[in-house]
Short mmCIF file of C-alpha atoms and ligand atoms in Angstrom, two decimals:
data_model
loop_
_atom_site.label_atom_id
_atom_site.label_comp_id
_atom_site.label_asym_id
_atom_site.label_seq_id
_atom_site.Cartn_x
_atom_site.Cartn_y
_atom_site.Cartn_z
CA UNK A 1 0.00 0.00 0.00
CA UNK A 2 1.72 3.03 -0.96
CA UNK A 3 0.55 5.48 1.59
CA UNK A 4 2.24 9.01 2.42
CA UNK A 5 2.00 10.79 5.48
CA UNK A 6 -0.84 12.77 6.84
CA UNK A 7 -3.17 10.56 4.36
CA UNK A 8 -6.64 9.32 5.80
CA UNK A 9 -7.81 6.05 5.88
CA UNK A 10 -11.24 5.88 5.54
CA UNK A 11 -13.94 2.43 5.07
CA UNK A 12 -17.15 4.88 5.06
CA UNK A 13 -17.46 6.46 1.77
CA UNK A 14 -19.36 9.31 3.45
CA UNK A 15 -16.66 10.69 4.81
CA UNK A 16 -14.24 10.57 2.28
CA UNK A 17 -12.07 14.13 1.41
CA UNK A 18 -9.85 14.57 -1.77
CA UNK A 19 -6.74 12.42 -1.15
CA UNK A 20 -7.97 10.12 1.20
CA UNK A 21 -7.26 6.03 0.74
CA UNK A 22 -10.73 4.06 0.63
CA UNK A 23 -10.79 0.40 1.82
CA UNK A 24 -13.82 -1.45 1.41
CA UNK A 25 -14.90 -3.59 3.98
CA UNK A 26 -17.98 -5.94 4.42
CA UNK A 27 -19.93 -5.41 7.28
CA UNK A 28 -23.14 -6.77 8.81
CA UNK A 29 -25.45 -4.62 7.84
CA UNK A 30 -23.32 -2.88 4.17
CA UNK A 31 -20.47 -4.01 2.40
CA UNK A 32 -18.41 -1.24 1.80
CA UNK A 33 -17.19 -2.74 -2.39
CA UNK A 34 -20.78 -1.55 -2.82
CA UNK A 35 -19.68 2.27 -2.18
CA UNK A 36 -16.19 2.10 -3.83
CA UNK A 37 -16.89 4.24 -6.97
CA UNK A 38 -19.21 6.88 -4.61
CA UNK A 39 -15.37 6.85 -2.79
CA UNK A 40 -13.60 7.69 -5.71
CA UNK A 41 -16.37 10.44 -6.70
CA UNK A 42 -15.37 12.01 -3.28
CA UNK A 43 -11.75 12.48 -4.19
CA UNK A 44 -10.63 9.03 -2.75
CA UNK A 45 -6.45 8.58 -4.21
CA UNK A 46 -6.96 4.90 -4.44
CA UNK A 47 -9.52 2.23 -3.06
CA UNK A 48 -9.12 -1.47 -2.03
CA UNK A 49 -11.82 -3.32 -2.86
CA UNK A 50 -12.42 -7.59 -3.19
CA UNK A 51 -13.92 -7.06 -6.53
CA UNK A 52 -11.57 -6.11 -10.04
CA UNK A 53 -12.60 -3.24 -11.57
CA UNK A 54 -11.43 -1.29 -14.64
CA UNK A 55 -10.29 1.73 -13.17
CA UNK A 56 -6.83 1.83 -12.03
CA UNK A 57 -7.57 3.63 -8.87
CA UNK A 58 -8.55 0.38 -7.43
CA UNK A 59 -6.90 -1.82 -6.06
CA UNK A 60 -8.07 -5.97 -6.30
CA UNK A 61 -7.33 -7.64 -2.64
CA UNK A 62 -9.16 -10.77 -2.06
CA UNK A 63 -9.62 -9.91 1.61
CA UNK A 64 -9.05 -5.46 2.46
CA UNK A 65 -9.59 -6.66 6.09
CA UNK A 66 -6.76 -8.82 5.85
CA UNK A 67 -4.61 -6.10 4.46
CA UNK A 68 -5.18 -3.83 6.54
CA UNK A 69 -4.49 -5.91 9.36
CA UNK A 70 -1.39 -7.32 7.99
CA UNK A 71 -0.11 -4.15 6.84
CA UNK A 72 -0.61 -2.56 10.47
CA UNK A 73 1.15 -5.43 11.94
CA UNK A 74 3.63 -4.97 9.57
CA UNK A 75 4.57 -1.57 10.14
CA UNK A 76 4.72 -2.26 13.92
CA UNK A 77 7.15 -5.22 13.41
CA UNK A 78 9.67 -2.50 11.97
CA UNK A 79 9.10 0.04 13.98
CA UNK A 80 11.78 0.42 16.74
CA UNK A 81 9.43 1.43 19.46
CA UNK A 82 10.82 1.15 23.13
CA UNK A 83 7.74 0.14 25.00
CA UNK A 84 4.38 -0.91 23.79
CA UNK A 85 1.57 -0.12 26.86
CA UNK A 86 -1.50 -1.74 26.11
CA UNK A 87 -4.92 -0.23 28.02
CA UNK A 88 -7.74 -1.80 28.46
CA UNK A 89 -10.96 -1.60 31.18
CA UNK A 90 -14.53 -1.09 31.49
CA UNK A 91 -14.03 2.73 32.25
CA UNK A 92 -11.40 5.02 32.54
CA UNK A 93 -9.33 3.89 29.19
CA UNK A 94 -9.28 7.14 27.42
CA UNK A 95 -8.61 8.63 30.55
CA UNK A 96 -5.98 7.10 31.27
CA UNK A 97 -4.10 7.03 27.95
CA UNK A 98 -4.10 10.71 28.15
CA UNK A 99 -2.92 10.99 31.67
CA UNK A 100 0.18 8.40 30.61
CA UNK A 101 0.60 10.11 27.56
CA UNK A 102 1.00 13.10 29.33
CA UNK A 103 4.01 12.29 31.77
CA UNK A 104 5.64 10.21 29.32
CA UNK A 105 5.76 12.92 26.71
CA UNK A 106 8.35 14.79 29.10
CA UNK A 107 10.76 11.42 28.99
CA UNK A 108 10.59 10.70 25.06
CA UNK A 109 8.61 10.50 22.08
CA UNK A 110 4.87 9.41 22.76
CA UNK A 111 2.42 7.79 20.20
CA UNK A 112 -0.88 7.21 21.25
CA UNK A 113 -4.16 6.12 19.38
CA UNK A 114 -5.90 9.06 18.68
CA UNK A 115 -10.11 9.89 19.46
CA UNK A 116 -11.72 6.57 19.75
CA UNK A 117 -9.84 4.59 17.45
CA UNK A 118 -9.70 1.18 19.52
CA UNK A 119 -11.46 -1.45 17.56
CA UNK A 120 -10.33 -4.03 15.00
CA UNK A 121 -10.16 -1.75 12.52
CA UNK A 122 -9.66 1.43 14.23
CA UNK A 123 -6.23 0.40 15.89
CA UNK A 124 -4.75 -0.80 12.72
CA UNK A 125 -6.02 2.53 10.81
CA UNK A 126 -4.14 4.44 13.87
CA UNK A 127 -0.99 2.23 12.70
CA UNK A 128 -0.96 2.89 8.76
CA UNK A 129 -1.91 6.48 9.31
CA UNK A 130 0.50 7.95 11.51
CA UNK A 131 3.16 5.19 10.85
CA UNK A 132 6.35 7.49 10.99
CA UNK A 133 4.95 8.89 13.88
CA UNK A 134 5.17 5.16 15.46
CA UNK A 135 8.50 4.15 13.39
CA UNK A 136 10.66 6.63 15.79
CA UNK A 137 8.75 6.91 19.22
CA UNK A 138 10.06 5.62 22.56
CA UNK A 139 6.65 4.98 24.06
CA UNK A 140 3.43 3.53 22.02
CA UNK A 141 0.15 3.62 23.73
CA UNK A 142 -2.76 1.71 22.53
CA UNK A 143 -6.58 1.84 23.87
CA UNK A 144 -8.11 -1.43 23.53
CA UNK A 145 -11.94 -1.47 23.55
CA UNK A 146 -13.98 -4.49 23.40
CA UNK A 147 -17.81 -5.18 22.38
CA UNK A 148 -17.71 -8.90 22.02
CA UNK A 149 -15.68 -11.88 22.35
CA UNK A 150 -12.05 -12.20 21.21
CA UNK A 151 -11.46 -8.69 20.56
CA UNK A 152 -9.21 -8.18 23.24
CA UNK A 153 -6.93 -11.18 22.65
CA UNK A 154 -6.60 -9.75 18.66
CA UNK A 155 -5.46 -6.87 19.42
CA UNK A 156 -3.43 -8.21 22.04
CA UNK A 157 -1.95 -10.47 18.94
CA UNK A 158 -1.52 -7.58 16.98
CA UNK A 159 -0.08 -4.97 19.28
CA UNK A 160 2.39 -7.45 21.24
CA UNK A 161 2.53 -5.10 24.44
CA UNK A 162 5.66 -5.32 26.98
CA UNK A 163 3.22 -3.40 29.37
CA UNK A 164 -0.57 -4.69 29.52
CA UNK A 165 -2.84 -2.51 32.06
CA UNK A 166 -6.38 -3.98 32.93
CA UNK A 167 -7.83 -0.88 34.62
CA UNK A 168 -11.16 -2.44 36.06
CA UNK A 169 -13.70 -5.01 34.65
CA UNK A 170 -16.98 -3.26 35.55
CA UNK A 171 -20.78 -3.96 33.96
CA UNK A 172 -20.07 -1.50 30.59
CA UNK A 173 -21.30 -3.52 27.63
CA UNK A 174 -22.10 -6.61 29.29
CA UNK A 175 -25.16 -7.22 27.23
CA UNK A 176 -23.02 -8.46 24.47
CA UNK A 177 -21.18 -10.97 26.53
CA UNK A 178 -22.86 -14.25 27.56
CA UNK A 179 -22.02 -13.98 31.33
CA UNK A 180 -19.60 -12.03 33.97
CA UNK A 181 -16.79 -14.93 33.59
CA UNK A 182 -16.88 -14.29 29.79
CA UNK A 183 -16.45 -10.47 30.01
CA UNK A 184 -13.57 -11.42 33.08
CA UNK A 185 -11.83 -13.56 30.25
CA UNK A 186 -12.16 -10.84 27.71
CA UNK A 187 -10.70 -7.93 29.52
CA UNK A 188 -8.06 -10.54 30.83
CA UNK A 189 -6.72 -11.32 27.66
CA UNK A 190 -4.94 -8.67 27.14
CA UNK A 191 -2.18 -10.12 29.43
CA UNK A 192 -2.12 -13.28 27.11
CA UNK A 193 1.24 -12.33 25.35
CA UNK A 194 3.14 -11.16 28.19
CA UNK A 195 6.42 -12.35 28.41
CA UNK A 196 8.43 -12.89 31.67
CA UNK A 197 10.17 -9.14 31.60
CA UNK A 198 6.88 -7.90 30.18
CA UNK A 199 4.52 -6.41 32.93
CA UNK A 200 0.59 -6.41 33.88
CA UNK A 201 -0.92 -3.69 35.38
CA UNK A 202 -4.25 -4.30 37.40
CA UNK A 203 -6.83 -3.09 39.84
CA UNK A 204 -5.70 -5.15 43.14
CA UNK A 205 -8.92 -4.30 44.52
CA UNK A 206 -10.73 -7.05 42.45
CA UNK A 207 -10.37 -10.55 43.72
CA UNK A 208 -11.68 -11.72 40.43
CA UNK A 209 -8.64 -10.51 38.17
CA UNK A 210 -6.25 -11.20 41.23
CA UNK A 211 -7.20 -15.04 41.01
CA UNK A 212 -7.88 -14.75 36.81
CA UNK A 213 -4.15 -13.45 36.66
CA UNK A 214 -2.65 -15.46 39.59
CA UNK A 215 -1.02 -18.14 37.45
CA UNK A 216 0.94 -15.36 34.80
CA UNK A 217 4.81 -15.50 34.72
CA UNK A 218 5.22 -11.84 33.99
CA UNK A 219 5.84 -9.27 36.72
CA UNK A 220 2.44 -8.05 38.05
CA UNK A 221 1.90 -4.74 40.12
CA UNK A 222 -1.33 -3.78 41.60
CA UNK A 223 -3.36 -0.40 42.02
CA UNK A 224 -6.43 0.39 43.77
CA UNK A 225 -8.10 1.51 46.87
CA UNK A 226 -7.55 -0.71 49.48
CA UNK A 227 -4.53 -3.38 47.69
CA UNK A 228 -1.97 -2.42 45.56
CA UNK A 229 1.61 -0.98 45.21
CA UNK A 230 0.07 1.95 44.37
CA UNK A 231 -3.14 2.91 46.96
CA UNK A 232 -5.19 6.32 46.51
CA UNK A 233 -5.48 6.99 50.11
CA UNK A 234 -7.40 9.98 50.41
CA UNK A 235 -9.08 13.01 48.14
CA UNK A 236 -10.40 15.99 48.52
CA UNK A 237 -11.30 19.31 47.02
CA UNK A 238 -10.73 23.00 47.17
CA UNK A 239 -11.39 25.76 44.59
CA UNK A 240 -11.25 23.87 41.42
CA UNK A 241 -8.42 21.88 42.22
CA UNK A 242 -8.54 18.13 43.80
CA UNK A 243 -5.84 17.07 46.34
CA UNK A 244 -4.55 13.21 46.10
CA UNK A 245 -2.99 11.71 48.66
CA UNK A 246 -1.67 8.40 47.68
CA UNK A 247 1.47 5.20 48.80
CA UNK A 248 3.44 3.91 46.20
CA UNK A 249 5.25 1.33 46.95
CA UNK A 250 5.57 2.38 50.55
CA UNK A 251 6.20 6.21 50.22
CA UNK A 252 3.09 8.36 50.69
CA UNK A 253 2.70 11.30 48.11
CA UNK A 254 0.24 13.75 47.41
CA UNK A 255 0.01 15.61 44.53
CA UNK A 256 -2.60 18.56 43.40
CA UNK A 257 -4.08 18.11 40.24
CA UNK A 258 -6.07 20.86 38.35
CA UNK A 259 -9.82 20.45 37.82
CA UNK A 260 -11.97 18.27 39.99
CA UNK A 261 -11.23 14.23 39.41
CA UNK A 262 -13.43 11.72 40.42
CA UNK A 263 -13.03 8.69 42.38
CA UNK A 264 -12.71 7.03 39.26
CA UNK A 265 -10.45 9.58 37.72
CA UNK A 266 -8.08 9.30 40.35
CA UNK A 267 -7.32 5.54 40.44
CA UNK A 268 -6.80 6.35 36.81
CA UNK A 269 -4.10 8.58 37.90
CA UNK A 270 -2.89 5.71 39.89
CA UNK A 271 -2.62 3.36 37.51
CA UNK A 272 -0.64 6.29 34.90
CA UNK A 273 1.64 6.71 37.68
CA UNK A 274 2.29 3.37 38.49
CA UNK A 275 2.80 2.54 34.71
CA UNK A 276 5.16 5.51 34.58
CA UNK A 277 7.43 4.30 37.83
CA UNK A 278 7.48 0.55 36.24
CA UNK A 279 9.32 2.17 33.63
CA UNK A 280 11.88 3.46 35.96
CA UNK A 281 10.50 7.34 35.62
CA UNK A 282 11.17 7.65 39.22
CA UNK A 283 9.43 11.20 39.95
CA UNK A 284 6.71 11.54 37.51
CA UNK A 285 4.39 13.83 39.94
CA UNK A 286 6.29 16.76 38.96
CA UNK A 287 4.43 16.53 35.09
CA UNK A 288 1.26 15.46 36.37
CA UNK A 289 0.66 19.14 37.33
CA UNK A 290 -0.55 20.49 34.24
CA UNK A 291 -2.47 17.57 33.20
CA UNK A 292 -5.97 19.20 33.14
CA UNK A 293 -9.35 17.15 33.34
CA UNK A 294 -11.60 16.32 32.20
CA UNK A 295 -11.48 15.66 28.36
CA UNK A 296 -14.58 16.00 26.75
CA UNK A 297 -17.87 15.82 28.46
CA UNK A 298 -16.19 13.36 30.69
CA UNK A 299 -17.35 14.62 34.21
CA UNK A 300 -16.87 18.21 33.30
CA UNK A 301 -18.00 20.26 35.86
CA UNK A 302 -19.15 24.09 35.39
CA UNK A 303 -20.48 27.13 37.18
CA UNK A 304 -23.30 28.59 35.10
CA UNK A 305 -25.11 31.58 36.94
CA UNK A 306 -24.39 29.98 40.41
CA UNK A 307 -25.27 26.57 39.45
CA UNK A 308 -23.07 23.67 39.16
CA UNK A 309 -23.55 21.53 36.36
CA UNK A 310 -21.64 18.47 35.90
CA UNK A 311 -21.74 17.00 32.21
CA UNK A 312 -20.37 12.83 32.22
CA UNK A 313 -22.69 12.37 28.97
CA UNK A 314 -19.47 11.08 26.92
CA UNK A 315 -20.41 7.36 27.90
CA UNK A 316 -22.50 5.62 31.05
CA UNK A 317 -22.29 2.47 33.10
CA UNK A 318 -22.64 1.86 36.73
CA UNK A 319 -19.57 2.13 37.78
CA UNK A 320 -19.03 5.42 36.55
CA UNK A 321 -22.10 6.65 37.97
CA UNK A 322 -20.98 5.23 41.57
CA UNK A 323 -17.36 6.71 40.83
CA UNK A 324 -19.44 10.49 40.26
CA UNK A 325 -21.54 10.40 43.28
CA UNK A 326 -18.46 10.18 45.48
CA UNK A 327 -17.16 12.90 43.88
CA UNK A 328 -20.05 14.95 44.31
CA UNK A 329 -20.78 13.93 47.79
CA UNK A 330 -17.74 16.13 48.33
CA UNK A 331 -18.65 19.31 46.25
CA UNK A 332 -20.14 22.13 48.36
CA UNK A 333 -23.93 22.71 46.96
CA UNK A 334 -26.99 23.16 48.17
CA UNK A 335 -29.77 20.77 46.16
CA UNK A 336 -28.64 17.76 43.76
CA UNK A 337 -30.18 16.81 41.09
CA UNK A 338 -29.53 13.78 38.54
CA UNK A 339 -31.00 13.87 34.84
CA UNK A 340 -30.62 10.63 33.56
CA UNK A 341 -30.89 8.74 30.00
CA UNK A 342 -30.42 4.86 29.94
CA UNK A 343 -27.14 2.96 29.72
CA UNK A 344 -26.73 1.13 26.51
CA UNK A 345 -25.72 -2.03 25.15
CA UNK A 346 -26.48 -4.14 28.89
CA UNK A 347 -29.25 -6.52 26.72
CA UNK A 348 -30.57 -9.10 29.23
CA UNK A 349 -29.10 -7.06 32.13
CA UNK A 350 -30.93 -3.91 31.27
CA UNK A 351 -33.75 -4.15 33.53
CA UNK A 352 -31.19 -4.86 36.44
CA UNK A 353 -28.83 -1.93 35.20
CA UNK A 354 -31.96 0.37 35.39
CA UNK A 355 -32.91 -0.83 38.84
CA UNK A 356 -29.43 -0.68 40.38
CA UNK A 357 -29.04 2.96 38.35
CA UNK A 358 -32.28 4.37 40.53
CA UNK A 359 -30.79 2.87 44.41
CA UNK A 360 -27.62 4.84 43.41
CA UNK A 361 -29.70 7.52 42.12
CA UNK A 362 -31.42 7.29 45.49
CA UNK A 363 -28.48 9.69 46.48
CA UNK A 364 -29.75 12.67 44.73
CA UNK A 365 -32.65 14.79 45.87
CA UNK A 366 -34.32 14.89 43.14
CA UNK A 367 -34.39 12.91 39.85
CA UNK A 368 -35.15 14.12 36.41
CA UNK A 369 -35.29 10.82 34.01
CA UNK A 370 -34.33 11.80 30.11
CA UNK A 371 -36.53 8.76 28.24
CA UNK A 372 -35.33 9.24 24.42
CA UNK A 373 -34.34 5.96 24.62
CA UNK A 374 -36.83 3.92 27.32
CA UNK A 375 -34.84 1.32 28.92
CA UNK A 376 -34.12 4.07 31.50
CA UNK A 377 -38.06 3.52 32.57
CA UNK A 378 -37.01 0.88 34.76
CA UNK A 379 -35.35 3.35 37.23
CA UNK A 380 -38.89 3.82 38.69
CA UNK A 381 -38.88 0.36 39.89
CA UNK A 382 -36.42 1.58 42.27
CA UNK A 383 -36.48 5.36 42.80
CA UNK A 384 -39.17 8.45 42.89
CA UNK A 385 -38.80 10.21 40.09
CA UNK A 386 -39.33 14.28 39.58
CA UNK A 387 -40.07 14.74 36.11
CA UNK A 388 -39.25 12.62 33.13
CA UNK A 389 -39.42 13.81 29.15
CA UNK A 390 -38.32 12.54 25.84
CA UNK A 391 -37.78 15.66 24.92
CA UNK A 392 -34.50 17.54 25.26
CA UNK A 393 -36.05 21.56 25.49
CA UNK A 394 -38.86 20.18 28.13
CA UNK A 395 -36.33 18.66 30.54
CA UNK A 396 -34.29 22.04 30.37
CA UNK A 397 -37.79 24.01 30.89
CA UNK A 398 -38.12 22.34 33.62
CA UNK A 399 -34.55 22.53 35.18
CA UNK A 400 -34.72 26.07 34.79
CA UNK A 401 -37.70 26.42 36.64
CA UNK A 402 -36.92 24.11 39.54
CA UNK A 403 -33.32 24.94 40.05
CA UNK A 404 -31.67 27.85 42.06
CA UNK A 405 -28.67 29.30 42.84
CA UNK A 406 -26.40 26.92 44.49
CA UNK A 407 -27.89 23.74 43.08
CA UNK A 408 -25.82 21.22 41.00
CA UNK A 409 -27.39 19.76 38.49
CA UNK A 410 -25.51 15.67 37.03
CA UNK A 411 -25.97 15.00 33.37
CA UNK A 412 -25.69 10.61 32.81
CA UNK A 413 -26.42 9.02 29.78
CA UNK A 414 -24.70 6.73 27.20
CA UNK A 415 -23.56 8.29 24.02
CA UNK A 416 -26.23 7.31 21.84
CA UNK A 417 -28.65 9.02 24.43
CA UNK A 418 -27.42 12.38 23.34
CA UNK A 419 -28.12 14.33 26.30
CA UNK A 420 -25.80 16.75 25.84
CA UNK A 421 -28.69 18.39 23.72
CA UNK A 422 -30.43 18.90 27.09
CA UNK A 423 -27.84 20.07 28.82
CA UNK A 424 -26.89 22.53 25.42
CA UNK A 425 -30.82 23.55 26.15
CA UNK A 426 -30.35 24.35 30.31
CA UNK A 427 -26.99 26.04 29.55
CA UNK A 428 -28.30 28.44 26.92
CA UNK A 429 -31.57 29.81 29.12
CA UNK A 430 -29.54 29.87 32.17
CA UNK A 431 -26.70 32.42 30.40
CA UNK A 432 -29.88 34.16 28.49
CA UNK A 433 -32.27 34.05 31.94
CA UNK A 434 -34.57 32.92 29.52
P1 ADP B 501 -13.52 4.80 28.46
O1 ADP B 501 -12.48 5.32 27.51
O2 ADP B 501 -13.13 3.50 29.10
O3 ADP B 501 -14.90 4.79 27.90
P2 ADP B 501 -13.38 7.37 29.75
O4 ADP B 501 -12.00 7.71 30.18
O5 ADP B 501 -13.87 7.94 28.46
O6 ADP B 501 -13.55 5.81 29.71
O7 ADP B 501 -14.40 7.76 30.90
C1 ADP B 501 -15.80 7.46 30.73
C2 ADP B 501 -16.58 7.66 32.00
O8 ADP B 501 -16.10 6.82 33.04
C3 ADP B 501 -16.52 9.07 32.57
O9 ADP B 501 -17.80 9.32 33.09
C4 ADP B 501 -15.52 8.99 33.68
O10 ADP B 501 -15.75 9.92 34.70
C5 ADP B 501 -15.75 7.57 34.20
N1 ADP B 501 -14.54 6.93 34.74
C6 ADP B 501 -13.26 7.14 34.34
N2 ADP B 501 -12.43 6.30 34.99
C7 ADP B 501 -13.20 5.54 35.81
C8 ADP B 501 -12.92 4.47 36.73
N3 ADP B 501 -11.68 4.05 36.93
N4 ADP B 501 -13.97 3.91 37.39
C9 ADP B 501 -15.23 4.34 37.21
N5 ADP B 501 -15.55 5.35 36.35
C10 ADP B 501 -14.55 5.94 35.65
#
């Protein structure tokens, strides 16, 4: 594949700008050799399709999957990278790869994949796209997402990490796995390829990955809570900053990070930190300072005309929501309130996700439900509800009418909720006093 630098791979036709490369993959629902001449209308240099065609800006391959999977996994082979970190988890990945990428950027050249790229597809496009990027940098970070079986353990395959960290195996997703030992093995696969001098990274607080990991040859260290080489002692906050205090291996620290960190946030932190020490960075607090949180609708928290409003619609599970409420518990304010859309892709579970989303919600003092999507009904099974809509500008209506100074006011959905359309709504008539 002759590809130059800076060029775009693309495998959805929409999207395609002049000079972008155009593979065409079959997926469930389209197969993408339907769309390869709508590519090439859109200024695609050259596609890759399974099907010959006359025109010599495409390219037969009997299998563009393959390709691009072989090509990535080329590329990496020859690249001279120092350390490749591997991150996986229920929640916190992203998170965490910027945190990492963060100190380690002060100790040599960092790679990381960009956005969301952490599929199949999208961690081989990351390789072929920025592949001089990868060919001369000390440290490569890769986010591994999963949303079924065995897509962990390829990437795992394809990547070949010296450093695997396992952040947390929490209830994200779980509808697409068959049970809780599945999704265990899934997440836990991405140690598979350690070697001896290679090292796993893990959340000592969970028995289950303790026990899933116990028989590994590779040198394990452990973050968390309560176990761990690394233990986040204590938090707290004041102004907009959060103070950590925290014992790695033995030695208690504290550092003061800008922005206000969740619970979950911060064992991200610990698990960056301890991935930085276990590659003999001795003092990486001194970097952490200007890491700033949070990226991207990721527990952002704002004051809008005396009213705190906290905006963690970038994704939802559970876990998450537990990891905010701890956080908040600690904010000064005088009301809460929670406005809630339903957490995706928990199939069988959803009913049980619902009900166990309304006893945390049980917290707040009052509850605002945001039903686009309905699975979030079932919170009623388990918690009084306030108001509930379908309809972004009614839920912000009614905010504004119910809310006063002081207040704080939690945004949760999954992405495919959207809820950040409410929350655009609330934001607007509070700055307009609409
Ligand atoms: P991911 O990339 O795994 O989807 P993100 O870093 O994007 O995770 O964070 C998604 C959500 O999870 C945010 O609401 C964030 O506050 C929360 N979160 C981050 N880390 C953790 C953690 N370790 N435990 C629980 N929740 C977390």
């Amino acid at each position: 594949l002759k590809l130059t630098d800076g060029r775009k791979i693309r495998i959805d036709s929409r999207v395609v700008k002049i000079g972008d490369v155009f593979i065409a993959l079959k997926g469930t629902r389209v197969d993408g050799n339907d769309f390869i001449d709508d590519a090439l209308k859109r200024g695609a240099i050259f596609g890759v399709s399974n099907r010959s065609s006359d025109n010599p800006a495409v390219f037969f391959h009997p299998d563009p999957k393959k390709l691009l999977i072989e090509a990535a996994a080329f590329i990496l082979k020859h690249s001279k990278i120092k350390h490749k970190i591997a991150i996986t988890g229920s929640n916190g990945k992203t998170t965490t790869k910027e945190i990492l990428a963060s100190i380690l950027s002060d100790y040599g050249k960092v790679f990381k994949t960009p956005g969301n790229l952490n599929t199949e597809i999208g961690i081989p496009i990351a390789i072929l796209e920025n592949r001089s990027q990868l060919a001369e940098c000390d440290y490569a970070i890769f986010e591994f997402g999963t949303s079924k079986k065995g897509d962990i353990s390829f990437l795992t395959d394809l990547v070949n990490p010296d450093i695997a960290v396992l952040l947390n195996v929490g209830t994200a997703h779980r509808g697409n796995f068959n049970d809780e030992t599945e999704l265990l093995q899934e997440k836990c696969s991405i140690f598979e390829t350690l070697q001896k001098d290679s090292t796993a990274i893990t959340n000592g607080d969970d028995k289950r990955i303790r026990s899933m990991i116990s028989e590994l040859s590779c040198k394990k260290l452990f973050f968390g809570q309560r176990n761990g080489d690394l233990k986040i002692m204590k938090f707290d906050y004041s102004k907009n900053n959060t103070f950590v205090a925290f014992k790695a291996f033995g030695e208690m620290k504290m550092a003061k990070l800008k922005g206000i960190w969740n619970s979950g946030q911060l064992l991200d932190f610990g698990a960056a930190y301890l991935t930085a020490l276990s590659l003999k960075i001795e003092e990486p607090l001194l970097n952490i300072n200007r890491i700033i949180l949070p990226f991207n609708n990721r527990f952002s928290v704002e004051n809008i005309a005396g009213i705190i409003l906290i905006n963690d619609c970038y994704n939802s599970s559970l876990e998450s929501v537990e990891s905010a409420i701890k956080s908040i518990a600690k904010l000064k304010k005088e009301r809460t309130f929670a406005v809630v859309g339903s957490i995706l892709e928990q199939g069988k579970y959803s009913k049980k996700t619902h009900e166990e989303l309304g006893r945390l919600l049980n917290f707040f003092d009052h509850i605002v439900l945001y039903t686009k999507d309905t699975q979030v009904e079932a919170v009623q099974n388990t918690a009084n509800i306030d108001f509930k809509s379908s309809n972004p500008e009614e839920v912000a209506e009614w905010l504004k009418k119910n809310c006063r100074y002081g207040d704080l006011v939690y945004f949760k959905a999954s992405r495919g909720v959207a809820l950040e359309e409410a929350i655009l709504s609330f934001r607007r008539r509070l700055q307009s006093g609409e």
